[in-house]
Coordinates of C-alpha atoms and ligand atoms in Angstrom, one line a residue:
M1 CA 22.1 23.5 -8.4
R2 CA 25.9 23.5 -8.4
A3 CA 25.2 25.1 -11.8
S4 CA 22.8 27.7 -10.5
L5 CA 25.3 28.6 -7.1
Q6 CA 27.9 29.8 -10.1
L7 CA 25.2 31.8 -11.4
A8 CA 23.9 33.1 -8.5
R9 CA 27.0 33.9 -6.7
A10 CA 27.9 35.9 -9.7
G11 CA 24.6 38.6 -9.5
L12 CA 23.2 36.7 -12.5
N13 CA 18.9 36.4 -12.2
V14 CA 19.0 32.3 -12.0
A15 CA 15.4 30.4 -12.2
V16 CA 15.6 27.1 -11.0
L17 CA 12.8 25.2 -12.2
T18 CA 11.8 21.6 -10.4
K19 CA 9.1 19.1 -10.4
V20 CA 9.6 18.1 -6.6
F21 CA 11.1 20.2 -3.4
P22 CA 14.7 20.3 -4.4
T23 CA 15.8 18.4 -1.8
R24 CA 13.7 15.4 -3.4
S25 CA 15.6 15.0 -6.1
H26 CA 17.0 11.5 -7.2
T27 CA 20.5 12.8 -6.0
V28 CA 19.0 12.1 -2.6
A29 CA 18.7 8.4 -2.9
A30 CA 22.7 8.4 -3.7
Q31 CA 24.3 6.5 -0.6
G32 CA 27.7 5.1 -1.7
G33 CA 30.1 8.5 -2.3
I34 CA 31.8 10.6 -4.1
G35 CA 34.7 9.5 -6.2
A36 CA 37.8 12.0 -5.8
S37 CA 41.7 10.5 -5.3
L38 CA 42.2 12.2 -1.9
G39 CA 44.4 9.6 -1.2
N40 CA 43.8 9.8 2.5
M41 CA 43.5 6.5 3.8
S42 CA 45.8 5.3 0.8
E43 CA 48.4 6.1 -2.0
D44 CA 45.8 7.7 -4.9
N45 CA 46.3 10.4 -7.7
W46 CA 44.1 11.2 -10.4
H47 CA 46.2 9.3 -13.0
Y48 CA 44.9 6.2 -11.3
H49 CA 41.5 7.6 -11.4
F50 CA 41.8 8.8 -15.1
F51 CA 42.7 4.8 -15.9
D52 CA 40.3 3.5 -14.0
T53 CA 37.4 5.3 -15.9
V54 CA 38.8 5.3 -19.0
K55 CA 38.8 0.9 -18.2
G56 CA 35.5 1.1 -16.7
S57 CA 33.9 2.9 -19.8
D58 CA 35.3 0.0 -21.9
W59 CA 37.2 2.9 -23.6
L60 CA 34.0 4.4 -24.7
G61 CA 34.3 7.5 -22.5
D62 CA 36.2 10.7 -24.0
Q63 CA 39.5 11.0 -22.8
D64 CA 39.4 14.6 -22.7
A65 CA 36.4 14.9 -20.7
I66 CA 38.1 11.8 -18.0
E67 CA 40.7 14.0 -17.6
F68 CA 39.0 17.2 -16.9
M69 CA 36.8 15.0 -14.5
C70 CA 39.3 13.5 -12.4
R71 CA 41.7 16.0 -12.1
E72 CA 39.0 18.7 -11.2
A73 CA 37.6 15.9 -8.3
P74 CA 39.6 16.7 -5.5
K75 CA 39.0 20.8 -6.7
V76 CA 34.8 20.3 -5.8
V77 CA 35.0 17.5 -3.5
Y78 CA 37.1 20.1 -0.9
E79 CA 35.0 23.2 -2.0
L80 CA 32.0 21.3 -0.9
E81 CA 33.3 20.4 2.2
H82 CA 33.7 23.8 2.9
F83 CA 30.2 24.6 2.0
G84 CA 29.5 22.2 5.0
M85 CA 28.6 19.2 3.4
P86 CA 29.0 16.5 6.3
F87 CA 31.4 14.0 5.4
D88 CA 32.7 11.1 7.6
R89 CA 35.7 11.7 9.2
N90 CA 39.2 10.1 9.8
P91 CA 40.7 10.6 13.1
D92 CA 43.1 12.7 11.9
G93 CA 40.1 14.9 10.4
T94 CA 40.6 14.3 6.6
I95 CA 37.4 13.1 4.6
Y96 CA 36.5 9.4 4.9
Q97 CA 37.1 7.3 1.8
R98 CA 35.8 3.7 1.2
P99 CA 37.1 1.5 -1.8
F100 CA 34.7 1.1 -4.5
G101 CA 34.1 -1.3 -7.9
G102 CA 36.5 -0.7 -10.3
H103 CA 38.5 2.0 -8.5
T104 CA 42.0 0.9 -8.4
A105 CA 45.6 2.0 -7.4
N106 CA 48.6 1.6 -9.6
Y107 CA 46.5 0.8 -12.6
G108 CA 44.2 -2.1 -11.3
E109 CA 47.0 -3.7 -9.3
K110 CA 44.6 -3.2 -6.2
P111 CA 41.6 -1.4 -4.6
V112 CA 41.9 1.9 -3.6
Q113 CA 40.0 4.2 -1.0
R114 CA 38.3 7.0 -2.9
A115 CA 35.0 7.1 -2.5
C116 CA 34.3 10.2 -0.3
A117 CA 31.5 9.4 2.0
A118 CA 28.5 11.0 4.3
A119 CA 27.6 7.4 6.2
D120 CA 25.3 5.9 3.6
R121 CA 23.7 9.3 2.4
T122 CA 25.8 10.8 0.7
G123 CA 23.8 12.1 -1.9
H124 CA 21.7 13.3 0.7
A125 CA 24.1 15.3 2.6
M126 CA 25.6 16.9 -0.9
L127 CA 21.6 17.7 -1.8
H128 CA 21.5 19.3 1.4
T129 CA 24.8 21.2 1.3
L130 CA 23.9 22.4 -2.3
Y131 CA 20.5 23.9 -1.3
Q132 CA 21.7 25.7 1.2
Q133 CA 24.6 27.3 -0.5
N134 CA 21.8 28.0 -2.9
V135 CA 19.3 29.8 -0.5
K136 CA 22.2 32.0 0.7
A137 CA 23.2 33.2 -2.6
R138 CA 19.5 34.2 -3.2
T139 CA 18.8 31.5 -6.1
Q140 CA 14.9 31.6 -7.0
F141 CA 13.6 28.4 -6.8
F142 CA 10.2 27.5 -8.7
V143 CA 9.3 24.3 -6.8
E144 CA 6.4 22.2 -8.4
W145 CA 6.9 23.8 -12.1
M146 CA 7.1 20.9 -14.7
A147 CA 9.3 22.5 -17.8
L148 CA 7.5 21.0 -20.8
D149 CA 9.5 22.1 -24.0
L150 CA 12.8 24.2 -25.3
I151 CA 11.8 27.1 -27.0
R152 CA 14.5 27.6 -30.2
D153 CA 14.3 30.8 -32.5
A154 CA 14.5 30.7 -36.1
E155 CA 18.4 30.7 -36.0
G156 CA 18.4 27.3 -33.7
D157 CA 19.6 29.1 -30.2
V158 CA 17.9 28.5 -27.1
V159 CA 15.7 31.5 -25.7
G160 CA 13.8 30.1 -23.2
V161 CA 11.5 27.3 -22.2
T162 CA 7.9 26.0 -21.9
A163 CA 6.8 25.1 -18.6
L164 CA 3.5 24.1 -16.8
E165 CA 2.7 25.5 -12.9
M166 CA 1.7 22.5 -11.5
E167 CA -0.2 23.8 -8.1
T168 CA -2.7 26.3 -10.7
G169 CA -2.3 24.2 -14.4
E170 CA -1.2 27.3 -16.0
V171 CA 1.3 27.4 -18.7
H172 CA 4.0 30.0 -18.6
I173 CA 6.9 31.4 -20.9
L174 CA 9.9 31.5 -19.0
E175 CA 12.4 33.6 -21.2
G176 CA 16.4 32.8 -20.9
K177 CA 19.6 33.6 -21.9
T178 CA 20.4 30.2 -21.2
V179 CA 18.6 27.4 -20.4
L180 CA 20.5 24.4 -18.6
L181 CA 19.0 20.9 -18.1
A182 CA 19.8 19.0 -15.6
T183 CA 16.4 16.9 -15.3
G184 CA 18.7 13.7 -14.4
G185 CA 18.0 10.4 -15.5
A186 CA 15.6 8.2 -17.8
G187 CA 15.5 5.3 -15.4
R188 CA 11.4 4.7 -15.2
I189 CA 11.4 3.6 -18.9
F190 CA 12.3 0.0 -16.7
A191 CA 9.9 -1.8 -15.2
A192 CA 12.8 -2.6 -12.2
S193 CA 14.5 0.2 -11.1
T194 CA 16.7 1.9 -8.8
N195 CA 15.3 5.2 -9.9
A196 CA 13.0 7.6 -8.5
F197 CA 9.1 7.9 -10.3
I198 CA 10.3 11.3 -11.0
N199 CA 13.0 10.0 -13.4
T200 CA 11.2 10.1 -16.7
G201 CA 13.7 11.2 -18.8
D202 CA 11.8 14.5 -19.1
G203 CA 15.0 16.8 -20.6
L204 CA 15.4 14.1 -23.0
G205 CA 12.0 14.2 -24.5
M206 CA 12.3 18.0 -24.8
A207 CA 15.8 17.9 -26.5
A208 CA 14.4 15.0 -28.8
R209 CA 11.3 17.2 -29.8
A210 CA 13.3 19.8 -30.2
G211 CA 15.5 18.0 -33.0
I212 CA 18.7 17.3 -30.6
P213 CA 20.4 13.9 -31.1
L214 CA 20.8 11.5 -28.2
Q215 CA 24.1 10.4 -27.6
D216 CA 25.0 6.4 -26.4
M217 CA 21.4 5.9 -25.2
E218 CA 22.1 1.7 -25.7
F219 CA 24.2 1.7 -22.6
W220 CA 22.5 1.5 -19.3
Q221 CA 23.9 0.2 -15.9
F222 CA 22.4 -2.6 -14.2
H223 CA 23.8 -2.5 -10.5
P224 CA 24.2 -5.6 -9.1
T225 CA 22.6 -5.2 -5.6
G226 CA 19.1 -4.2 -6.1
V227 CA 17.0 -5.9 -3.1
A228 CA 15.3 -8.7 -5.0
G229 CA 11.2 -8.2 -5.7
A230 CA 11.9 -4.5 -4.7
G231 CA 14.2 -3.1 -6.7
V232 CA 15.7 -0.8 -3.8
L233 CA 19.2 -0.4 -4.5
L234 CA 21.8 -1.4 -2.0
T235 CA 25.0 0.7 -2.2
E236 CA 28.0 -0.6 -3.7
G237 CA 29.5 0.8 -0.7
C238 CA 28.6 -2.5 1.1
R239 CA 30.4 -4.3 -0.7
G240 CA 33.2 -1.2 -0.3
E241 CA 33.0 -1.9 3.4
G242 CA 33.8 -5.7 3.1
A243 CA 29.7 -7.4 1.7
I244 CA 30.6 -10.6 0.0
L245 CA 28.4 -11.9 -2.8
R246 CA 27.7 -15.8 -2.2
N247 CA 25.1 -18.5 -4.5
A248 CA 23.0 -21.2 -3.8
N249 CA 26.3 -23.2 -2.2
G250 CA 27.3 -20.3 -0.3
E251 CA 30.1 -19.7 -2.6
R252 CA 32.3 -16.5 -3.1
F253 CA 31.7 -16.7 -6.8
M254 CA 33.3 -13.4 -7.5
E255 CA 37.0 -14.8 -6.5
R256 CA 36.4 -17.0 -9.8
Y257 CA 35.5 -14.4 -12.7
A258 CA 37.8 -11.2 -11.1
P259 CA 41.0 -13.1 -9.0
T260 CA 42.1 -9.4 -8.0
L261 CA 38.9 -7.2 -8.0
K262 CA 36.8 -9.7 -6.3
D263 CA 33.5 -8.6 -5.5
L264 CA 34.6 -4.9 -6.5
A265 CA 34.7 -5.4 -10.1
P266 CA 32.5 -3.1 -12.4
R267 CA 28.7 -3.2 -12.4
D268 CA 28.7 -4.4 -15.5
F269 CA 30.6 -7.1 -15.1
V270 CA 29.0 -8.2 -11.5
S271 CA 25.5 -8.2 -13.1
R272 CA 26.7 -10.6 -15.4
C273 CA 28.3 -12.7 -13.3
M274 CA 25.4 -13.0 -11.1
D275 CA 23.2 -13.6 -14.2
Q276 CA 25.4 -16.0 -15.1
E277 CA 25.2 -17.7 -11.6
I278 CA 21.3 -17.7 -11.6
K279 CA 21.4 -19.2 -15.4
E280 CA 23.6 -22.2 -14.2
G281 CA 21.1 -23.4 -11.3
R282 CA 23.4 -21.5 -8.4
G283 CA 20.6 -19.1 -8.0
C284 CA 19.1 -18.9 -4.0
G285 CA 15.6 -19.4 -3.3
P286 CA 12.8 -21.5 -4.2
N287 CA 12.9 -20.5 -7.9
K288 CA 16.7 -20.0 -8.0
D289 CA 16.4 -16.6 -9.0
Y290 CA 18.4 -14.7 -6.8
V291 CA 22.0 -14.5 -5.4
V292 CA 22.8 -12.8 -1.6
L293 CA 24.6 -10.2 -0.2
D294 CA 26.6 -11.5 2.8
M295 CA 27.5 -8.4 5.3
T296 CA 27.1 -10.8 8.8
H297 CA 31.0 -10.5 9.4
L298 CA 30.9 -6.8 9.3
G299 CA 29.4 -7.1 12.4
A300 CA 26.6 -4.6 14.0
E301 CA 29.0 -1.8 15.0
T302 CA 30.6 -0.9 11.7
I303 CA 26.8 -1.5 9.9
L304 CA 25.4 0.6 11.9
K305 CA 27.8 3.2 11.7
R306 CA 28.3 3.0 8.0
L307 CA 25.7 1.5 6.4
P308 CA 22.3 2.8 8.5
S309 CA 20.0 3.4 5.5
V310 CA 21.2 -0.3 4.1
F311 CA 20.2 -1.4 7.8
E312 CA 16.7 0.3 7.5
I313 CA 16.5 -0.8 3.5
G314 CA 17.2 -4.6 4.4
H315 CA 14.6 -4.5 7.4
N316 CA 11.9 -2.6 5.3
F317 CA 12.5 -4.1 2.2
A318 CA 13.5 -7.7 2.4
N319 CA 12.4 -8.2 6.2
V320 CA 15.8 -8.8 6.5
D321 CA 18.4 -8.4 9.7
I322 CA 21.5 -7.4 7.8
T323 CA 23.4 -8.0 11.0
K324 CA 22.4 -11.6 11.1
E325 CA 21.4 -13.2 7.6
P326 CA 22.4 -12.4 3.8
I327 CA 20.1 -10.3 1.8
P328 CA 18.9 -11.3 -1.8
V329 CA 19.6 -9.1 -4.6
V330 CA 19.3 -9.2 -8.4
P331 CA 21.1 -6.8 -10.5
T332 CA 18.2 -4.1 -11.3
I333 CA 18.6 -0.9 -13.8
H334 CA 20.4 1.9 -12.1
Y335 CA 21.5 4.5 -14.5
Q336 CA 21.9 5.8 -18.2
M337 CA 25.3 6.2 -19.5
G338 CA 24.0 7.9 -22.1
G339 CA 21.7 11.7 -22.7
I340 CA 22.4 14.9 -24.3
P341 CA 25.5 15.4 -26.1
T342 CA 28.0 18.2 -24.5
N343 CA 31.3 19.3 -24.4
I344 CA 33.2 20.1 -21.0
H345 CA 31.7 23.3 -20.7
G346 CA 28.5 22.0 -20.5
Q347 CA 27.2 23.4 -23.7
V348 CA 25.1 21.2 -26.0
V349 CA 27.2 20.1 -29.3
V350 CA 25.4 18.3 -32.5
P351 CA 26.9 17.4 -35.3
S352 CA 27.0 19.5 -38.5
G353 CA 28.0 19.3 -41.8
D354 CA 31.6 18.2 -41.2
V355 CA 31.6 19.0 -38.0
H356 CA 31.6 16.5 -35.0
N357 CA 30.5 19.4 -32.1
K358 CA 28.8 22.4 -33.3
I359 CA 27.8 24.4 -30.2
I360 CA 23.6 24.6 -29.7
N361 CA 23.8 28.8 -28.5
G362 CA 22.2 29.5 -25.1
L363 CA 21.5 25.0 -24.3
Y364 CA 23.3 23.3 -21.5
A365 CA 22.8 20.0 -19.9
V366 CA 24.5 18.5 -17.2
G367 CA 24.2 15.4 -14.7
E368 CA 22.3 12.2 -15.9
C369 CA 20.7 14.0 -18.8
A370 CA 23.7 14.9 -20.1
C371 CA 26.3 13.0 -21.8
V372 CA 29.3 14.4 -21.7
S373 CA 31.1 11.0 -21.9
V374 CA 33.1 10.5 -19.1
H375 CA 30.9 7.1 -17.9
G376 CA 31.3 5.9 -22.2
A377 CA 29.7 2.0 -22.1
N378 CA 29.8 1.4 -17.9
R379 CA 29.9 4.4 -15.1
L380 CA 31.8 3.7 -12.7
G381 CA 30.2 4.0 -9.2
T382 CA 31.0 7.7 -7.5
N383 CA 31.4 9.2 -10.5
S384 CA 28.0 10.5 -11.3
L385 CA 28.0 12.7 -8.0
L386 CA 31.2 13.5 -9.0
D387 CA 30.1 14.2 -13.1
L388 CA 27.7 16.7 -11.3
L389 CA 29.9 18.9 -9.2
V390 CA 32.5 19.2 -11.9
F391 CA 30.4 19.7 -15.1
G392 CA 27.9 21.7 -12.6
R393 CA 30.7 24.2 -11.6
A394 CA 32.0 24.6 -15.4
A395 CA 29.1 24.8 -17.2
G396 CA 28.4 27.3 -14.1
N397 CA 31.6 29.5 -15.1
H398 CA 30.7 29.3 -18.8
I399 CA 26.9 30.6 -18.5
V400 CA 28.7 33.6 -16.4
D401 CA 31.6 34.2 -18.8
T402 CA 29.5 34.2 -22.0
A403 CA 26.0 35.9 -20.2
L404 CA 28.1 38.6 -18.6
K405 CA 28.9 39.4 -22.4
A406 CA 25.3 39.2 -23.7
K407 CA 24.0 42.2 -22.4
S408 CA 20.4 41.7 -24.0
H409 CA 17.7 38.6 -24.2
K410 CA 17.2 37.5 -28.1
A411 CA 13.7 38.3 -29.0
L412 CA 11.5 35.2 -28.8
P413 CA 9.9 33.3 -32.0
A414 CA 6.3 34.3 -32.5
D415 CA 5.5 30.6 -32.2
A416 CA 7.6 29.9 -28.8
A417 CA 4.7 28.2 -27.1
D418 CA 2.7 26.1 -30.1
R419 CA 4.3 22.8 -29.6
T420 CA 3.5 23.2 -26.0
L421 CA 0.1 24.0 -26.3
A422 CA -0.8 21.9 -29.1
R423 CA 0.2 18.6 -27.3
L424 CA -2.1 20.2 -24.0
A425 CA -4.7 20.9 -26.2
R426 CA -4.7 17.7 -27.7
L427 CA -5.0 15.9 -24.2
E428 CA -7.4 18.7 -22.9
S429 CA -10.0 18.0 -26.2
S430 CA -9.5 13.8 -26.3
T431 CA -12.5 12.2 -25.2
S432 CA -11.6 8.5 -25.5
G433 CA -8.4 6.4 -25.4
E434 CA -6.1 5.1 -22.8
Y435 CA -4.9 6.3 -19.5
A436 CA -1.2 7.3 -19.4
Q437 CA -0.4 4.9 -17.0
D438 CA -1.3 1.9 -19.2
V439 CA 0.8 3.1 -21.9
A440 CA 3.3 3.9 -19.2
G441 CA 3.3 0.6 -18.1
D442 CA 3.9 -1.2 -21.4
I443 CA 6.9 1.2 -22.2
R444 CA 8.1 -0.5 -18.6
K445 CA 7.5 -4.2 -19.8
T446 CA 8.9 -3.9 -23.5
M447 CA 12.3 -2.4 -22.2
Q448 CA 12.6 -5.0 -19.3
Q449 CA 11.9 -8.2 -21.6
H450 CA 14.2 -6.4 -25.1
A451 CA 16.7 -4.6 -23.7
G452 CA 18.0 -6.0 -20.4
V453 CA 20.9 -7.5 -18.4
F454 CA 21.7 -9.9 -21.4
R455 CA 20.6 -8.8 -25.1
T456 CA 20.2 -11.2 -28.0
Q457 CA 19.9 -9.3 -31.5
K458 CA 17.0 -11.0 -32.3
S459 CA 15.4 -9.6 -28.8
M460 CA 16.2 -6.5 -29.7
D461 CA 15.0 -6.1 -33.2
E462 CA 11.7 -7.4 -31.8
G463 CA 11.8 -4.6 -29.1
V464 CA 12.3 -1.8 -31.6
K465 CA 9.0 -3.1 -33.2
A466 CA 7.3 -3.8 -30.3
I467 CA 8.4 -0.6 -28.6
N468 CA 7.4 2.0 -32.0
E469 CA 3.7 0.2 -31.9
V470 CA 3.5 1.5 -28.1
A471 CA 4.5 4.7 -28.9
K472 CA 1.7 4.9 -31.6
R473 CA -0.6 4.7 -28.4
V474 CA 1.0 7.4 -26.8
G475 CA -0.6 10.3 -28.9
S476 CA -4.1 8.2 -28.4
I477 CA -3.7 8.8 -24.2
T478 CA -6.7 10.7 -22.5
L479 CA -7.2 12.8 -19.7
K480 CA -10.5 11.9 -18.2
D481 CA -10.0 14.6 -15.4
K482 CA -9.7 17.6 -17.0
S483 CA -9.5 19.8 -13.9
K484 CA -6.4 22.2 -13.6
V485 CA -5.4 22.4 -9.8
F486 CA -2.6 19.7 -9.3
N487 CA -3.7 17.5 -11.8
T488 CA -0.8 14.8 -11.5
A489 CA -2.5 12.9 -14.5
R490 CA -2.0 15.6 -16.9
I491 CA 1.5 15.7 -15.3
E492 CA 1.6 11.8 -16.3
A493 CA 0.2 12.0 -19.4
L494 CA 2.9 14.8 -20.1
E495 CA 5.6 12.7 -18.7
V496 CA 5.3 9.8 -20.9
E497 CA 6.2 11.5 -24.1
N498 CA 9.1 11.8 -22.4
L499 CA 9.7 8.5 -21.6
I500 CA 8.4 7.3 -24.8
E501 CA 11.5 9.3 -26.3
A502 CA 13.9 7.7 -24.2
A503 CA 12.9 4.8 -24.6
Q504 CA 12.6 4.8 -28.9
A505 CA 15.8 5.8 -28.8
T506 CA 17.4 3.3 -26.4
M507 CA 15.7 0.4 -28.1
T508 CA 16.9 1.6 -32.1
S509 CA 20.3 2.6 -30.6
A510 CA 20.8 -0.8 -29.1
A511 CA 19.6 -2.9 -31.8
A512 CA 21.8 -1.0 -34.3
R513 CA 24.7 -1.8 -32.3
T514 CA 26.8 -5.3 -33.4
E515 CA 29.1 -5.8 -30.4
S516 CA 29.1 -6.2 -26.8
R517 CA 30.6 -3.0 -24.9
G518 CA 30.2 -2.2 -21.3
A519 CA 26.7 -2.6 -20.5
H520 CA 25.4 -3.6 -23.6
T521 CA 26.0 -6.9 -23.4
V522 CA 24.8 -9.2 -26.6
D523 CA 24.3 -13.3 -26.3
D524 CA 25.3 -13.0 -30.5
Y525 CA 28.8 -11.2 -29.8
A526 CA 30.2 -13.0 -27.4
D527 CA 34.1 -13.4 -27.1
S528 CA 36.5 -14.6 -29.9
P529 CA 39.7 -14.0 -30.5
E530 CA 38.9 -11.5 -33.3
F531 CA 36.9 -9.9 -30.9
P532 CA 37.9 -10.5 -27.1
N533 CA 34.7 -10.0 -24.7
G534 CA 32.3 -9.5 -28.0
R535 CA 33.8 -6.0 -28.3
N536 CA 34.5 -4.7 -32.0
D537 CA 36.5 -1.5 -31.7
K538 CA 37.1 -1.9 -35.3
D539 CA 33.5 -1.0 -36.3
W540 CA 32.1 0.2 -33.2
L541 CA 34.1 2.7 -31.4
K542 CA 32.5 5.3 -31.8
H543 CA 29.0 7.2 -30.3
T544 CA 25.8 6.9 -31.5
L545 CA 23.5 9.6 -31.9
Y546 CA 19.6 9.1 -32.1
Y547 CA 17.3 11.7 -33.6
S548 CA 13.7 11.6 -32.7
E549 CA 12.7 12.7 -35.9
G550 CA 12.6 10.0 -38.9
R551 CA 14.5 8.0 -35.7
R552 CA 17.4 8.0 -37.2
L553 CA 21.2 7.0 -36.1
A554 CA 24.4 9.2 -37.0
Y555 CA 27.6 8.0 -35.6
K556 CA 31.0 10.3 -34.1
P557 CA 34.5 9.3 -33.0
V558 CA 35.3 8.6 -29.8
N559 CA 38.2 10.9 -28.3
L560 CA 40.7 9.0 -27.3
K561 CA 43.2 12.3 -26.5
P562 CA 43.4 13.9 -23.4
L563 CA 43.7 17.1 -22.8
T564 CA 47.5 16.9 -21.1
T565 CA 48.5 13.4 -20.0
E566 CA 49.1 10.3 -22.4
S567 CA 46.3 8.3 -24.3
I568 CA 44.8 5.0 -22.6
P569 CA 44.9 3.0 -26.1
P570 CA 42.2 0.5 -26.2
K571 CA 42.7 -3.1 -24.5
V572 CA 40.8 -6.2 -23.6
R573 CA 39.0 -5.6 -20.2
S574 CA 39.9 -8.1 -17.0
F575 CA 39.8 -7.5 -13.6
Ligands
FAD601 C1 19.8 4.7 -5.7 C2 20.5 5.2 -6.3 C3 21.7 5.4 -5.6 C4 23.0 6.2 -6.5 N1 24.2 6.3 -5.3 C5 25.2 6.8 -6.2 C6 26.3 6.9 -5.8 O1 26.8 6.6 -4.6 N2 27.4 7.8 -6.0 C7 27.3 7.9 -7.5 O2 28.3 8.6 -7.9 N3 26.0 8.2 -8.1 C8 25.2 7.1 -7.2 N4 24.0 7.4 -8.1 C9 23.5 8.1 -9.5 C10 23.6 9.4 -8.8 O3 22.8 9.6 -7.7 C11 22.6 10.1 -9.8 O4 23.1 9.8 -11.2 C12 22.8 11.6 -9.9 O5 22.3 12.0 -8.7 C13 21.9 12.5 -10.8 O6 21.9 13.3 -11.0 P1 21.1 14.8 -11.4 O7 21.1 16.1 -10.8 O8 21.4 14.4 -13.1 O9 19.5 14.9 -11.4 P2 19.0 14.0 -10.1 O10 19.3 14.2 -8.7 O11 17.4 13.5 -10.8 O12 17.4 15.4 -10.2 C14 16.7 15.8 -11.5 C15 16.3 17.2 -11.1 O13 15.5 17.7 -12.5 C16 14.1 17.6 -11.9 N5 13.4 17.8 -13.4 C17 12.9 16.8 -14.0 N6 12.5 16.9 -14.7 C18 12.1 18.1 -14.6 C19 10.8 18.7 -15.5 N7 10.0 18.6 -16.6 N8 10.7 20.4 -15.2 C20 11.4 21.0 -14.0 N9 11.7 20.1 -13.6 C21 12.8 18.7 -13.5 C22 13.9 17.0 -10.6 O14 12.9 17.8 -10.1 C23 15.2 16.8 -9.9 O15 15.3 18.2 -8.7 C24 23.0 6.6 -7.5 C25 21.0 6.5 -8.0 C26 20.4 6.0 -7.4 C27 19.2 6.4 -8.7

């Protein structure tokens, strides 16, 4: 919607297709905040933000993209403020900012207050603000239309998409000078996830089927504080406001692991420490399988003002009054760092011959489905909402510039809808086979078991075989109810074809990366004098590219050169 706003305002015809009503996208669930070095509450500047993001990414992030994002951040946040975003305020009227994991002042010295927040409903407020601005600019929404496949012509340019109108079950071709994918993450390839049920990685599936590689899919972020047993997220904003993680002995164990940042170390780090506590028998509860998040010392007034949704979540999903007692939490799948490779204009780029980043004409990707590579091997909290704003706007501007130059549409190829029609025809003609939800369930089980917080080489190798076996079953999914109108079974079956692409990309890329980096932590590649933290820059300071066809892998270098500032050379990460 940030991109479409640029287009609509420039007077272009823009169609936004969405599986759900726009304000129900997963962004609505974002709680904590948007990162920007406004310096409203403590000294800050974009260089600190840049440093934190590079370090947070375990040096896998591209430094040109990271510089671009951190420099643009204040601008896009103020713009959002002027669009009417109801940020929390300081007494002097400026935007309220809270501390967040991995965000520091003076290059790691102390936590900084950088997360611009609207209570713990930041994503909700942002999504509504952008929707209203789009309505004002007369963006055309196609609500409950599911995009199915990209249309590429003989030259490989993208000239449109096929889509299913859910209400009628009709398939349509939408022709466009440009297609921008902003389809969100694939968090539903895992069994325990903070993600919405619609996060099935459709854009990844569309790209993969159209021959476009997926980048860095081995990197999945576990959020330290999912409600144990429920998966629902408790924002890092809780710890930003002062909440503390404790083990069964009541000990604030993060002090031992991260003496400077403590509970506000980055997510991959905190998740591993929690797992370590549980493994060493200091977990809480009858099965010693979780730790607790203690907010009782914050006081009811602060909690109800700054974290009202967290209070409700505690009540509804854990039967805990967080003002009075600590709440059980476990690391839970939260965010995909990888995705469709793009440059800083949002243009999708692929290797071709000696060129690492050849532009695919007519195709852009932005947001969680994209990998411009600002998050590298581990994303810092609040940098994703920022990523949407910065690169949504940049892509929008770039499209406006190019679309205004291109006067006419390219011709649609004769086989534009063939792939889609073949997929649907198979479902229509199936008379026996498995239910989509059973296959999806096994994808999730397999991924949870073989690509969790702690990975081993053996388990990942087995995982590759296991997920490839499940993939074979996707082709025999059957549709018992073949009715057209709002047939959610058909939609689910189509979604499974996207889930499996994301799952195979993840498993294959993970098993091949024989080091530990960021969220990809493998027991076999532990801390050693030669490879501190198990990270091997000599062989693995590079991006993975996974091609669906033949499940082939390729690699491309990480860009360590920022646009204007000095590069931050790889160092050992400690907090
Ligand atoms: C619980 C939770 C809390 C979070 N909190 C924060 C936070 O505080 N700060 C932060 O920076 N990040 C946070 N994140 C991460 C961040 O919210 C997401 O990465 C980001 O919102 C994703 O935005 P998006 O626009 O890429 O995708 P989404 O918001 O997921 O939107 C995807 C859109 O694509 C549409 N779509 C998908 N497939 C199709 C299809 N086939 N056809 C048509 N339409 C389709 C959907 O309908 C939807 O409208 C959080 C994430 C979660 C899950």
